[in-house]
GROMACS .gro file of C-alpha atoms in nm:
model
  335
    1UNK     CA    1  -1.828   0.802   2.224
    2UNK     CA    2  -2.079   0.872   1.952
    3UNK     CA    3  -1.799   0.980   1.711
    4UNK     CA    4  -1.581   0.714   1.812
    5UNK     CA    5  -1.889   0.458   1.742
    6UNK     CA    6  -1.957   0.552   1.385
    7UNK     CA    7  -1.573   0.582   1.286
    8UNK     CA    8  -1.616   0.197   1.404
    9UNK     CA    9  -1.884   0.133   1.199
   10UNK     CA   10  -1.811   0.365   0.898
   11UNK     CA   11  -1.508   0.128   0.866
   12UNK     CA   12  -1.743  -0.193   0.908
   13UNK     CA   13  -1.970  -0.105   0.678
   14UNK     CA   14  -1.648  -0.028   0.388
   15UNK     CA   15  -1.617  -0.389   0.433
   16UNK     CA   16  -1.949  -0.515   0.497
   17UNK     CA   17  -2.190  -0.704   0.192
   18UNK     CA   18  -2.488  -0.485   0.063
   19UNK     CA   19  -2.756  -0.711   0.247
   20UNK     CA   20  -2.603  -0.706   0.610
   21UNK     CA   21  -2.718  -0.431   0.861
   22UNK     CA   22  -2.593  -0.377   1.235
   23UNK     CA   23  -2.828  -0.356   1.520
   24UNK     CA   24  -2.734  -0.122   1.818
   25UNK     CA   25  -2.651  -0.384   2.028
   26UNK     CA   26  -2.379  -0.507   1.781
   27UNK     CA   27  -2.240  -0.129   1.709
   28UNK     CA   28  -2.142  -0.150   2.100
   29UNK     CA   29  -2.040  -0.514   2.127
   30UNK     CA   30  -1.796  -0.367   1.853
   31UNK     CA   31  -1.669  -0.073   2.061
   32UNK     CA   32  -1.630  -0.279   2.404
   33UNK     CA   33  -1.449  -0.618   2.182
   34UNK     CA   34  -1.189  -0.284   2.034
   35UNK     CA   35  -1.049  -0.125   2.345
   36UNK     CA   36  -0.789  -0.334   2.592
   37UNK     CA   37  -0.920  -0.412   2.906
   38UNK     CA   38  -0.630  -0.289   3.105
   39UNK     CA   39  -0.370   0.012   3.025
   40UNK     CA   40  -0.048   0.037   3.155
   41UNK     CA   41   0.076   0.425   3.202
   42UNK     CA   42   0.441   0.491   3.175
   43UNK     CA   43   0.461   0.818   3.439
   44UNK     CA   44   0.707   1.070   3.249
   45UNK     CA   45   0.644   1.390   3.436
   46UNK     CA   46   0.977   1.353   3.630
   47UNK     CA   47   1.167   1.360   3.345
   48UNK     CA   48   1.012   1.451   3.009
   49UNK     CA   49   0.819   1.671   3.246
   50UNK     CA   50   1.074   1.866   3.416
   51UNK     CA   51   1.368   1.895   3.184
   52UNK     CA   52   1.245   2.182   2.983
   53UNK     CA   53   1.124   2.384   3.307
   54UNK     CA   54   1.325   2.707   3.385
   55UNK     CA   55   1.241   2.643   3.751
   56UNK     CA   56   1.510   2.465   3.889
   57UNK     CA   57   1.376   2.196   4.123
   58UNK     CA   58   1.531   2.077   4.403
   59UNK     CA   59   1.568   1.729   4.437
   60UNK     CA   60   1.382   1.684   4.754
   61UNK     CA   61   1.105   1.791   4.576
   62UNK     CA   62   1.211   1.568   4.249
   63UNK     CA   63   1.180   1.269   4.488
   64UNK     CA   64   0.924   1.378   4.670
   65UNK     CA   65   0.719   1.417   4.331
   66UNK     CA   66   0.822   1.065   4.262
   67UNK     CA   67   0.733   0.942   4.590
   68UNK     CA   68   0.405   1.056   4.545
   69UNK     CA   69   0.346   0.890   4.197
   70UNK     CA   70   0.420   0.555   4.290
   71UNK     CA   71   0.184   0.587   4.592
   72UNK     CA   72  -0.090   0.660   4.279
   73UNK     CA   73  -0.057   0.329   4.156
   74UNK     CA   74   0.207   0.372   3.872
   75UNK     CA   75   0.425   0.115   3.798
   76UNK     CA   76   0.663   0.282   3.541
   77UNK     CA   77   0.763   0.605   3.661
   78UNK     CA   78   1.082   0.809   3.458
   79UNK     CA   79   1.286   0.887   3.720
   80UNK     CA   80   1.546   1.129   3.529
   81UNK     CA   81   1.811   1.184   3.243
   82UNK     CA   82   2.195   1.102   3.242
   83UNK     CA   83   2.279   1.370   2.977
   84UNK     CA   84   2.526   1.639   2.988
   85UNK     CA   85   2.407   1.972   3.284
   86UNK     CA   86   2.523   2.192   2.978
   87UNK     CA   87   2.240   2.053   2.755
   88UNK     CA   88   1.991   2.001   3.039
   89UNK     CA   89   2.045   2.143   3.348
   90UNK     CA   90   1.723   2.046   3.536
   91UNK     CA   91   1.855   1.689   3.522
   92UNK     CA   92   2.191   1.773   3.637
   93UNK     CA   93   2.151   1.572   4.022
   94UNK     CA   94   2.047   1.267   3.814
   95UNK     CA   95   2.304   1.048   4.094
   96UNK     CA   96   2.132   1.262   4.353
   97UNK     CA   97   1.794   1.096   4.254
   98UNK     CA   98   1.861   0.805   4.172
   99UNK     CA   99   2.014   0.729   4.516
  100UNK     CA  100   1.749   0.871   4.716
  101UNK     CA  101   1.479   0.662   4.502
  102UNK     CA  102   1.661   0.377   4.569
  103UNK     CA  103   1.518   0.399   4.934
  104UNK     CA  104   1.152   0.424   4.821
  105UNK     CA  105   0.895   0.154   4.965
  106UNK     CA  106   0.784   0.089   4.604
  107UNK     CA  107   0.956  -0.310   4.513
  108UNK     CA  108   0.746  -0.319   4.234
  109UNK     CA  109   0.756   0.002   4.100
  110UNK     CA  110   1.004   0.091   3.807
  111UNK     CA  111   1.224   0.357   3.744
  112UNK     CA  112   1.385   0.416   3.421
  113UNK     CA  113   1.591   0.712   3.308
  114UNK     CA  114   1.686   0.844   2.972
  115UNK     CA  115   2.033   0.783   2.875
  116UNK     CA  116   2.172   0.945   2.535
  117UNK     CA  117   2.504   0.740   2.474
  118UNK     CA  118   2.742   0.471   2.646
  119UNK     CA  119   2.853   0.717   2.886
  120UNK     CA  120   2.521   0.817   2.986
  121UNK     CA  121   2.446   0.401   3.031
  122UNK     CA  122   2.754   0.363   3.261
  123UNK     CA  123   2.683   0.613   3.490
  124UNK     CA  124   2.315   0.515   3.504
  125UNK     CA  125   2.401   0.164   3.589
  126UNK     CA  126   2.673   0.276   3.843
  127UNK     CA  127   2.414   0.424   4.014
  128UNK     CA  128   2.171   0.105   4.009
  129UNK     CA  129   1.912   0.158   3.687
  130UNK     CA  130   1.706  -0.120   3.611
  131UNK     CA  131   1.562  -0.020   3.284
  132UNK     CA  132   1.681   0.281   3.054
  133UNK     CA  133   1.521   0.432   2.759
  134UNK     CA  134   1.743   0.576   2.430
  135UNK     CA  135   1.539   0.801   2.210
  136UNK     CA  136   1.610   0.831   1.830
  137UNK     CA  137   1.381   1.018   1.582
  138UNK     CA  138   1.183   0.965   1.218
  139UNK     CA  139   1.294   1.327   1.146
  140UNK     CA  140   1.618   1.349   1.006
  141UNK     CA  141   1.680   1.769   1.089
  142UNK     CA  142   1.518   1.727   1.439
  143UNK     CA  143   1.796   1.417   1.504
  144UNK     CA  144   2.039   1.700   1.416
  145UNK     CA  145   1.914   1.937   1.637
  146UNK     CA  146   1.791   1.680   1.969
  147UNK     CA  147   2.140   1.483   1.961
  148UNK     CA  148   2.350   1.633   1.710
  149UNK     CA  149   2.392   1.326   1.460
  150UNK     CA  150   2.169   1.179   1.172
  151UNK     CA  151   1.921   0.930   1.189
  152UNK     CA  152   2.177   0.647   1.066
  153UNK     CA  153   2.459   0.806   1.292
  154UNK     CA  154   2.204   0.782   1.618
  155UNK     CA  155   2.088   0.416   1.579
  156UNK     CA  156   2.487   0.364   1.501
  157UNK     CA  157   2.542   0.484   1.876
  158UNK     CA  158   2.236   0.297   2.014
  159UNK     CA  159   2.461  -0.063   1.961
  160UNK     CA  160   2.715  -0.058   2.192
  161UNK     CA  161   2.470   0.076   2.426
  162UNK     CA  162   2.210  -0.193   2.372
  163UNK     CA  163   2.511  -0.471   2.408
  164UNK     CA  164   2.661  -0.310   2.739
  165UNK     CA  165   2.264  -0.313   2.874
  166UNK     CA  166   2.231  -0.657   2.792
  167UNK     CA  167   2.511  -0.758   2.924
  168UNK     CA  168   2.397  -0.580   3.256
  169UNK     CA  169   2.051  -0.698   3.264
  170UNK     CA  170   1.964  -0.388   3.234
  171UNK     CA  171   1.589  -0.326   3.064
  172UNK     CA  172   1.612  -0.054   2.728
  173UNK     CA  173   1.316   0.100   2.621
  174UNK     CA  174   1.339   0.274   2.300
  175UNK     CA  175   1.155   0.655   2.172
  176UNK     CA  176   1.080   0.760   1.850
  177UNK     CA  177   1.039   1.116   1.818
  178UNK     CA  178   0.848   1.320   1.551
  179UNK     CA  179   0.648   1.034   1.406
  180UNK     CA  180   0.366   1.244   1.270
  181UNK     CA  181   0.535   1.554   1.208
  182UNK     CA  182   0.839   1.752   1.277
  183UNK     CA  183   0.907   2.137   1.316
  184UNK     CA  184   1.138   2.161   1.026
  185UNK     CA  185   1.033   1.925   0.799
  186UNK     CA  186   0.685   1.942   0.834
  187UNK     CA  187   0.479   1.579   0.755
  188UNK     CA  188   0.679   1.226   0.849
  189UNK     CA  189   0.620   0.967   0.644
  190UNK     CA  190   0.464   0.686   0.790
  191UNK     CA  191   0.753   0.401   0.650
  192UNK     CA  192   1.061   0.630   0.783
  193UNK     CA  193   0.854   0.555   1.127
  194UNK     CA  194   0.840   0.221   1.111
  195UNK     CA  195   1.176   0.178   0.964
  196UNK     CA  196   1.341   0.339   1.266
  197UNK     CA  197   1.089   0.137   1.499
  198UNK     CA  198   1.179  -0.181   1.334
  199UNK     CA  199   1.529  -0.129   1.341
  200UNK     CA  200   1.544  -0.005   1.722
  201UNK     CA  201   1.259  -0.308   1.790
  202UNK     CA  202   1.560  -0.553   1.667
  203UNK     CA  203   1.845  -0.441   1.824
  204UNK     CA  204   1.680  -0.537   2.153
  205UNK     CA  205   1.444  -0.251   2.264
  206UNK     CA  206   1.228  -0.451   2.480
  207UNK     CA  207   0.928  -0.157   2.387
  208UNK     CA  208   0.911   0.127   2.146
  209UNK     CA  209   0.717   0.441   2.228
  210UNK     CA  210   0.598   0.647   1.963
  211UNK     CA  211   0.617   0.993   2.024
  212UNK     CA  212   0.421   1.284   1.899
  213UNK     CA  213   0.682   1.489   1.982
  214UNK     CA  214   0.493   1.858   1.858
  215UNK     CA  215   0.137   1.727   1.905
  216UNK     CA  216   0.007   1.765   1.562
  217UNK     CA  217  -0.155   1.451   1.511
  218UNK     CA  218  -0.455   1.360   1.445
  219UNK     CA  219  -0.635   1.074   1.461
  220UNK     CA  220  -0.591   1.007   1.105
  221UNK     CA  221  -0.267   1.005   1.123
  222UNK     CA  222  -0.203   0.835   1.406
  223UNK     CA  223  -0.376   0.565   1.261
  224UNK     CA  224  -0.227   0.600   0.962
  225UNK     CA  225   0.158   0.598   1.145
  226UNK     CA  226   0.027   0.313   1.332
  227UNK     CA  227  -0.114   0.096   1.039
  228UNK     CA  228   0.321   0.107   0.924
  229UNK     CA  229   0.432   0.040   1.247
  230UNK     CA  230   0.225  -0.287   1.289
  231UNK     CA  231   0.377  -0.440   1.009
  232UNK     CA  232   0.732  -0.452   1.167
  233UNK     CA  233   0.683  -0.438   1.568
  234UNK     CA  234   0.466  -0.662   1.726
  235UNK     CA  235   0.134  -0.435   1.897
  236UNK     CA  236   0.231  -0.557   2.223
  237UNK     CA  237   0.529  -0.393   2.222
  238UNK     CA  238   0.453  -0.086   2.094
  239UNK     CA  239   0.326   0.246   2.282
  240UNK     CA  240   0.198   0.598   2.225
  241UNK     CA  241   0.338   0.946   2.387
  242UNK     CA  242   0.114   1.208   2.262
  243UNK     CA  243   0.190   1.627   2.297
  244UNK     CA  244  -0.133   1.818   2.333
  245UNK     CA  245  -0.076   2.163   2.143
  246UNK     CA  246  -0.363   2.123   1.933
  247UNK     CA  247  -0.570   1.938   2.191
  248UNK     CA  248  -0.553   1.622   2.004
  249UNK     CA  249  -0.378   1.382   2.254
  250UNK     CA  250  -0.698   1.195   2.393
  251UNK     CA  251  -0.847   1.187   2.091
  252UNK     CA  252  -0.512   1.018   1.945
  253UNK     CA  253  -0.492   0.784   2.245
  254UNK     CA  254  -0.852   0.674   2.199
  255UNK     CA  255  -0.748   0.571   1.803
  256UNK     CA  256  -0.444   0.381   1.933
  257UNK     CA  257  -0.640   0.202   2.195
  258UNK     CA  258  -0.874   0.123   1.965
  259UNK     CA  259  -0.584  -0.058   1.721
  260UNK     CA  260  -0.483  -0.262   2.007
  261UNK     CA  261  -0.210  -0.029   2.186
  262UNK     CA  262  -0.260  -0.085   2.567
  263UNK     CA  263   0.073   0.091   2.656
  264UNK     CA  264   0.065   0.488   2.666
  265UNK     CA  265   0.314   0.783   2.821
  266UNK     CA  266   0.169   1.067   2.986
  267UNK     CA  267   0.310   1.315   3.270
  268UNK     CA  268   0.112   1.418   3.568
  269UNK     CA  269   0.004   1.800   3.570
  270UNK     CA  270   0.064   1.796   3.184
  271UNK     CA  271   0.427   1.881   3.276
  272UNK     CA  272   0.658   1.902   2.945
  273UNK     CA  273   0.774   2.044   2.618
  274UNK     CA  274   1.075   1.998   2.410
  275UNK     CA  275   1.373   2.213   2.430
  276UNK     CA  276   1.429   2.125   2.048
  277UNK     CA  277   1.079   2.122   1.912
  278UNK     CA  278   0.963   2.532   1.928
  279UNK     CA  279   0.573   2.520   2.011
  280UNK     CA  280   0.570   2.179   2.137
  281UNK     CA  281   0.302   2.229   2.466
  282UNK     CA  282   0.333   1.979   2.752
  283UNK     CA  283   0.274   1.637   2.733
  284UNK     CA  284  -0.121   1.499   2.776
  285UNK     CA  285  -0.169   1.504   3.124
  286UNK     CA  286  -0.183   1.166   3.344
  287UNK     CA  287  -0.479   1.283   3.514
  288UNK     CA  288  -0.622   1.329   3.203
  289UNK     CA  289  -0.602   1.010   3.069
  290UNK     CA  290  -0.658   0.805   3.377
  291UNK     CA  291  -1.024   1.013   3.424
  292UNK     CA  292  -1.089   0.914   2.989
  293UNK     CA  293  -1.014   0.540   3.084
  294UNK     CA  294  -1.131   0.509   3.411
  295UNK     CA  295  -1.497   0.626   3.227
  296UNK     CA  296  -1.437   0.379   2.956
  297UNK     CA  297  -1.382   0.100   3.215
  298UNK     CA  298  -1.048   0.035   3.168
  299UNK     CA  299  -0.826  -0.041   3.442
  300UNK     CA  300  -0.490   0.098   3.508
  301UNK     CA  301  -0.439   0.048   3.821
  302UNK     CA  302  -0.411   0.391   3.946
  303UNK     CA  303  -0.570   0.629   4.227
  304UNK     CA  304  -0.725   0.982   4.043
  305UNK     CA  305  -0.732   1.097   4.318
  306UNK     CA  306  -0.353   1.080   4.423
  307UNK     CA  307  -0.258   1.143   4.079
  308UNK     CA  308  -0.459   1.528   4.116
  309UNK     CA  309  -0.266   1.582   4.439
  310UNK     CA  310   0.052   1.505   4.321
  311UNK     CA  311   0.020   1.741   4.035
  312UNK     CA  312  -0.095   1.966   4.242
  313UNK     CA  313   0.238   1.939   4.457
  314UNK     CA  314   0.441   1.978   4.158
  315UNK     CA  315   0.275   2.251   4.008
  316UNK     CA  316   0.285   2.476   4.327
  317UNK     CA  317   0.683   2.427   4.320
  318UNK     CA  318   0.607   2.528   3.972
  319UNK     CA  319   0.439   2.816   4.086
  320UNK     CA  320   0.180   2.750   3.870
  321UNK     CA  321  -0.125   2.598   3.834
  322UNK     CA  322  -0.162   2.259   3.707
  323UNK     CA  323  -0.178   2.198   3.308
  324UNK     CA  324  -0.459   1.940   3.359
  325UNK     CA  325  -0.818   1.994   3.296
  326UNK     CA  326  -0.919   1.706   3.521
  327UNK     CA  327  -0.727   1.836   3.805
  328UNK     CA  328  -0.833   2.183   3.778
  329UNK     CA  329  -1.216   2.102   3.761
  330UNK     CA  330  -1.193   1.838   4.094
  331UNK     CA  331  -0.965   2.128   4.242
  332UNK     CA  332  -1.194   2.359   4.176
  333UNK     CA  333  -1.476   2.112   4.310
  334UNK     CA  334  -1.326   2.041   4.641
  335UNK     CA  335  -1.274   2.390   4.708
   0.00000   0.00000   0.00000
C-alpha cells in the first residue's frame, strides 16, 4: 500500500496550498475515504475463460464448474457464448448449458452469455437468458479481426439487438475491447474509448466493461482511459476486465478502485486469452483479486476458499495447474 499511499498524496499535494501539510493519520483517512466498500465480481471463467482452450470440455464439467462458482458467493457468473461452433467451438453446447443451469439452486445468482448479433440474441432467449452481454471494440483493425466489421458497422448491429432485448426484458451488458492498447495498432486513444462507451452506454447497455483485452496497461493509463470515460458514462455503471501478460492487472484494478469503479471481471484459475489478440495471457485470476480485496477490507461477498477449489476442479480437467498465484500458494499450503 505504500506506493498506492504516496500516488494519493503526490496528487494531493499538486493541488494542495504551500502552507498545508498532511499528518499520517490524514494520508490513511485518504486511502480508506478512496476505495468502495463493497465490489461486485462478474465470474467470466466459463466463458471468456474457456473459449480459447484447445481442451474441449464437456459440459458436465462446464456446469459443474458453474455449479461450483455460485456456491463461492458470485452473483454474476458468464455462463457461455451463442456464436457460430466454426468460430468457437468450445462454446458450441451453449443450449446444452444453458438448460442444465437452469436447474441450479442459485435464484439469485445471474447468468449471462455473450451474444454477437440478433441471431445469437434469439437463440439465447429461446433458451431462457436473463441478461446478455454484446462486445464491440476502441480498435478499429481488432473489430475487423474479433467480428469481421468496423467499429461504426458493429455498434450498427448492436440496435436491433438492444431493441429485441428490451423488448424481452432481457438485461444487455456491453464490452469494450482494446481500450488501452491493441495488437495491431498499438496505443488507443483514450476519446475513441469513451466514444464507443458513450455510444453503447446510450443505446441501453445497462453496464459497460472496459476491457484490457492484451493486458498492457498500466496504471497510468488506466487512469488516464478512465479519466475519458467518466465524462460520458456515469462511474456506477462502468467496470474494469483486466488481462495479466505483463502482470499489471491488480495493480490496474487497485487504480480503478481507487477512481470509484466498484464493478470488476475476473475468471477463476486465471482461465482465458483471446483467439484474436496473439500474446494476450489469461484473464487476472478471481482468486486473485478476491485475496487483494479481502486484505483491503472490502467485501465481495465471496468464499476464497471455494473459489481455490473450484479452480482447482477446472484446472485438473485442464490438465493443468491453476494460473492463480493465490491458489497455488494455499494449494501448496494445505498440502
Amino acid at each position: 500500500m505504500a506506493a498506492v499511499t504516496s500516488g494519493i498524496v503526490r496528487r494531493v499535494l499538486a493541488l494542495r496550498p504551500q502552507s498545508l501539510s498532511l499528518s499520517p493519520a490524514s494520508v490513511r483517512m485518504i486511502s480508506s475515504t478512496s476505495l468502495p466498500v463493497k465490489v461486485r465480481i462478474v465470474e467470466v471463467g466459463p466463458r471468456d475463460g474457456l473459449q480459447n482452450e484447445k481442451v474441449v470440455v464437456p459440459t458436465s464439467v462446464k456446469v459443474e464448474f458453474i455449479s461450483r462458482l455460485a456456491s463461492a458467493g458470485l452473483t454474476h457468473v458468464e455462463a457461455t457464448s451463442f456464436v457460430s461452433p466454426k468460430w468457437v467451438p468450445q462454446m458450441s453446447d451453449h443450449k446444452e448449458v444453458m438448460s442444465a443451469i437452469t436447474t441450479l439452486p442459485y435464484p439469485s445468482v445471474s447468468y449471462p452469455v455473450l451474444v454477437p448479433n440478433i441471431k445469437g440474441l434469439q437463440a439465447a432467449v429461446e433458451c431462457g437468458a436473463k441478461e446478455v452481454a454484446i462486445f464491440g471494440a476502441a480498435s478499429e483493425s481488432f473489430s475487423k479481426k474479433n467480428i469481421n466489421c468496423s467499429i461504426e458497422e458493429s455498434l450498427k448491429r448492436f440496435e436491433p439487438v438492444l431493441s429485441l432485448a428490451k423488448q424481452s426484458g432481457v438485461k444487455v451488458r456491453g464490452y469494450v475491447s482494446c481500450v488501452v492498447g491493441c495488437p495491431y495498432e498499438g496505443r488507443i486513444e483514450p476519446k475513441e474509448v469513451a466514444r464507443v462507451a458513450k455510444i453503447m452506454y446510450e443505446m441501453g447497455c445497462y453496464e459497460i466493461s472496459l476491457g484490457d483485452t492484451i493486458g498492457v496497461g498500466t496504471p497510468g493509463t488506466i487512469q488516464a482511459m478512465l479519466e475519458e470515460v467518466v465524462k460520458v458514462v456515469p462511474l456506477n455503471r462502468l467496470a474494469v476486465h483486466c488481462h495479466d501478460t505483463y502482470g499489471q492487472a491488480l495493480a490496474n484494478i487497485l487504480t480503478a478502485l481507487q477512481m470509484g469503479i466498484s464493478v470488476v471481471d475476473s475468471s477463476t484459475a486465471g482461465l482465458g486469452g483471446c483467439p484474436y489478440a496473439k500474446g494476450a495471457s489469461g484473464n487476472v485470476s478471481t482468486e486473485d483479486v478476491v485475496y487483494m480485496l479481502h486484505g483491503m477490507g472490502i467485501q465481495t461477498g465471496t468464499s476464497l476458499e471455494k473459489l481455490v477449489e473450484a479452480g482447482k476442479f477446472i484446472s485438473s480437467h485442464l490438465n493443468r495447474d491453476t494460473m492463480s498465484r493465490v491458489g497455488r500458494a494455499l494449494q501448496a499450503k494445505a498440502a
